[in-house]
PDB file of C-alpha atoms and ligand atoms in Angstrom:
ATOM      1  CA  MET A   4      15.120  -1.427  11.748  1.00 40.00           C
ATOM      2  CA  ALA A   5      11.669  -1.549  13.006  1.00 43.00           C
ATOM      3  CA  ARG A   6       9.831   1.909  11.732  1.00 47.00           C
ATOM      4  CA  SER A   7       6.045   3.723  11.490  1.00 46.00           C
ATOM      5  CA  LEU A   8       3.922   5.835   9.924  1.00 48.00           C
ATOM      6  CA  ALA A   9       4.204   8.204  12.932  1.00 46.00           C
ATOM      7  CA  SER A  10       7.543   8.854  12.892  1.00 45.00           C
ATOM      8  CA  TRP A  11       8.129   9.371   8.798  1.00 46.00           C
ATOM      9  CA  ASN A  12       8.258  12.740   8.315  1.00 48.00           C
ATOM     10  CA  VAL A  13       7.745  13.076   4.958  1.00 53.00           C
ATOM     11  CA  ASP A  14       4.705  14.929   3.022  1.00 55.00           C
ATOM     12  CA  ILE A  15       1.423  12.260   3.112  1.00 73.00           C
ATOM     13  CA  GLY A  16      -2.135  13.807   3.923  1.00 84.00           C
ATOM     14  CA  TRP A  17      -3.897  11.295   5.176  1.00 88.00           C
ATOM     15  CA  HIS A  18      -1.334  10.630   7.954  1.00 88.00           C
ATOM     16  CA  ALA A  19      -2.988  12.376  10.181  1.00 89.00           C
ATOM     17  CA  GLN A  20      -6.231  10.019  10.058  1.00 93.00           C
ATOM     18  CA  ALA A  21      -3.707   6.869  10.877  1.00 95.00           C
ATOM     19  CA  SER A  22      -5.634   4.854  13.336  1.00 95.00           C
ATOM     20  CA  CYS A  23      -2.102   3.271  13.919  1.00 95.00           C
ATOM     21  CA  VAL A  24      -0.114   6.414  14.825  1.00 92.00           C
ATOM     22  CA  GLY A  25       1.333   5.047  18.263  1.00 91.00           C
ATOM     23  CA  GLU A  26       1.257   1.262  17.973  1.00 93.00           C
ATOM     24  CA  ASP A  27       3.683  -0.784  18.244  1.00 93.00           C
ATOM     25  CA  PRO A  28       5.894  -0.566  15.229  1.00 92.00           C
ATOM     26  CA  GLU A  29       6.303  -4.986  15.487  1.00 93.00           C
ATOM     27  CA  LEU A  30       2.466  -5.149  15.306  1.00 93.00           C
ATOM     28  CA  PHE A  31       2.837  -3.712  11.017  1.00 95.00           C
ATOM     29  CA  PHE A  32       6.208  -4.745  10.235  1.00 94.00           C
ATOM     30  CA  PRO A  33       6.136  -8.865  11.181  1.00 90.00           C
ATOM     31  CA  LEU A  34       8.741 -10.853  11.214  1.00 85.00           C
ATOM     32  CA  GLY A  35       7.582 -13.121   8.033  1.00 75.00           C
ATOM     33  CA  GLU A  36       5.230 -12.058   5.406  1.00 73.00           C
ATOM     34  CA  THR A  37       1.775 -15.151   6.616  1.00 81.00           C
ATOM     35  CA  ASP A  38      -1.174 -14.767   6.498  1.00 80.00           C
ATOM     36  CA  THR A  39      -0.568 -15.282  10.759  1.00 89.00           C
ATOM     37  CA  ALA A  40       1.517 -12.754  11.448  1.00 89.00           C
ATOM     38  CA  ALA A  41       0.191  -9.845   8.749  1.00 92.00           C
ATOM     39  CA  ALA A  42      -2.737 -10.813  10.280  1.00 94.00           C
ATOM     40  CA  PRO A  43      -3.636  -8.656  13.680  1.00 93.00           C
ATOM     41  CA  ALA A  44      -2.338  -5.376  11.637  1.00 95.00           C
ATOM     42  CA  ARG A  45      -4.765  -6.300   8.776  1.00 95.00           C
ATOM     43  CA  THR A  46      -7.406  -6.782  11.114  1.00 96.00           C
ATOM     44  CA  GLY A  47      -5.725  -3.657  12.625  1.00 95.00           C
ATOM     45  CA  CYS A  48      -6.163  -2.128   9.231  1.00 97.00           C
ATOM     46  CA  ARG A  49      -9.554  -2.632   7.589  1.00 97.00           C
ATOM     47  CA  ARG A  50     -11.159  -0.045  11.148  1.00 96.00           C
ATOM     48  CA  CYS A  51      -8.362   3.031   9.911  1.00 97.00           C
ATOM     49  CA  PRO A  52     -10.857   5.685   7.491  1.00 96.00           C
ATOM     50  CA  VAL A  53      -7.911   5.816   5.724  1.00 96.00           C
ATOM     51  CA  LEU A  54      -7.124   2.559   4.119  1.00 96.00           C
ATOM     52  CA  ASN A  55      -7.463   3.352   0.778  1.00 94.00           C
ATOM     53  CA  ASP A  56      -5.007   6.205   1.252  1.00 93.00           C
ATOM     54  CA  CYS A  57      -2.990   4.227   2.678  1.00 95.00           C
ATOM     55  CA  ARG A  58      -2.894   0.888  -0.061  1.00 94.00           C
ATOM     56  CA  ASP A  59      -2.478   3.149  -2.692  1.00 91.00           C
ATOM     57  CA  TRP A  60       0.403   4.883  -1.597  1.00 92.00           C
ATOM     58  CA  ALA A  61       2.262   1.599  -0.860  1.00 94.00           C
ATOM     59  CA  VAL A  62       0.982   0.167  -4.189  1.00 91.00           C
ATOM     60  CA  ARG A  63       2.572   3.649  -6.020  1.00 88.00           C
ATOM     61  CA  HIS A  64       5.307   3.688  -3.602  1.00 89.00           C
ATOM     62  CA  GLY A  65       6.528   0.359  -3.872  1.00 91.00           C
ATOM     63  CA  GLU A  66       6.876  -0.436  -0.399  1.00 93.00           C
ATOM     64  CA  THR A  67       8.036  -3.057   0.167  1.00 93.00           C
ATOM     65  CA  ASP A  68       8.112  -3.655   3.644  1.00 94.00           C
ATOM     66  CA  GLY A  69       5.307  -4.378   5.904  1.00 95.00           C
ATOM     67  CA  VAL A  70       1.795  -3.869   6.567  1.00 96.00           C
ATOM     68  CA  TRP A  71      -0.264  -0.852   4.906  1.00 96.00           C
ATOM     69  CA  GLY A  72      -3.917  -0.819   4.520  1.00 97.00           C
ATOM     70  CA  ALA A  73      -4.402  -3.623   5.088  1.00 96.00           C
ATOM     71  CA  THR A  74      -2.332  -5.613   2.507  1.00 96.00           C
ATOM     72  CA  THR A  75       0.737  -7.498   2.616  1.00 95.00           C
ATOM     73  CA  PRO A  76       3.990  -7.394   0.781  1.00 94.00           C
ATOM     74  CA  SER A  77       3.361 -10.172  -2.350  1.00 94.00           C
ATOM     75  CA  GLN A  78      -0.741  -8.591  -2.094  1.00 95.00           C
ATOM     76  CA  ARG A  79       1.070  -5.334  -3.107  1.00 95.00           C
ATOM     77  CA  ARG A  80       3.643  -6.770  -5.891  1.00 95.00           C
ATOM     78  CA  ALA A  81       0.258  -8.024  -7.541  1.00 96.00           C
ATOM     79  CA  LEU A  82      -1.725  -5.262  -7.130  1.00 93.00           C
ATOM     80  CA  ARG A  83       0.876  -3.193  -8.534  1.00 93.00           C
ATOM     81  CA  ARG A  84       1.388  -5.709 -11.904  1.00 94.00           C
ATOM     82  CA  ALA A  85      -2.150  -5.173 -11.909  1.00 93.00           C
ATOM     83  CA  VAL A  86      -2.352  -1.760 -11.983  1.00 89.00           C
ATOM     84  CA  LEU A  87       0.945  -1.892 -14.966  1.00 90.00           C
ATOM     85  CA  ALA A  88      -0.948  -4.119 -17.045  1.00 92.00           C
ATOM     86  CA  ALA A  89      -4.797  -1.421 -17.201  1.00 90.00           C
ATOM     87  CA  SER A  90      -2.093   0.676 -17.696  1.00 89.00           C
ATOM     88  CA  ALA A  91       0.358  -0.478 -20.181  1.00 91.00           C
ATOM     89  CA  ARG A  92      -3.611  -1.552 -22.058  1.00 93.00           C
ATOM     90  CA  ALA A  93      -4.828   2.216 -21.869  1.00 92.00           C
ATOM     91  CA  LEU A  94      -2.321   3.022 -23.588  1.00 93.00           C
ATOM     92  CA  LEU A  95      -1.731   0.235 -26.025  1.00 94.00           C
ATOM     93  CA  GLU A  96      -5.415   0.894 -26.849  1.00 94.00           C
ATOM     94  CA  GLN A  97      -5.279   4.789 -27.433  1.00 94.00           C
ATOM     95  CA  ALA A  98      -2.353   4.142 -29.601  1.00 93.00           C
ATOM     96  CA  ALA A  99      -4.475   2.046 -31.775  1.00 93.00           C
ATOM     97  CA  GLU A 100      -7.454   4.720 -31.518  1.00 93.00           C
ATOM     98  CA  GLN A 101      -4.937   7.001 -33.243  1.00 92.00           C
ATOM     99  CA  GLN A 102      -3.934   5.102 -35.716  1.00 90.00           C
ATOM    100  CA  SER A 103      -7.907   4.010 -37.053  1.00 82.00           C
ATOM    101  CA  PRO A 104      -8.710   5.938 -40.133  1.00 75.00           C
TER     102      PRO A 104
HETATM  103  S1  SF4 B  11      -4.487   1.584   6.409  1.00 62.12           S
HETATM  104 FE1  SF4 B  11      -2.933   0.333   8.382  1.00 62.12          FE
HETATM  105  S2  SF4 B  11      -1.086   0.957   7.481  1.00 62.12           S
HETATM  106 FE2  SF4 B  11      -2.222   2.284   6.547  1.00 62.12          FE
HETATM  107  S3  SF4 B  11      -3.202   4.208   7.966  1.00 62.12           S
HETATM  108 FE3  SF4 B  11      -4.451   2.545   8.305  1.00 62.12          FE
HETATM  109  S4  SF4 B  11      -3.641   1.434  10.298  1.00 62.12           S
HETATM  110 FE4  SF4 B  11      -1.827   1.851   9.116  1.00 62.12          FE
END
């Protein structure tokens, strides 16, 4: 089933400024995850004033489908892994500091 940001009834403040509101949902949820399939949506995202908010939201919420903030699902998975790794490193460093005399 095709979705669009405009049809979602969730509290995401940046949504009101999303430049994809009213666009064809199929553009942002292309079949397949190839760069070619995602290119038109990613091009549109790069002109969107809420690109960073959108991308961060999708990464934080583990959005598995579609183009969000000019990223594909595989790009978001990589970002999520990087964020989790950085968080784990920070926690380990904090724990080491607390244990040092
Ligand atoms: S960054 Fe892309 S998907 Fe996100 S709100 Fe803007 S146009 Fe829509």
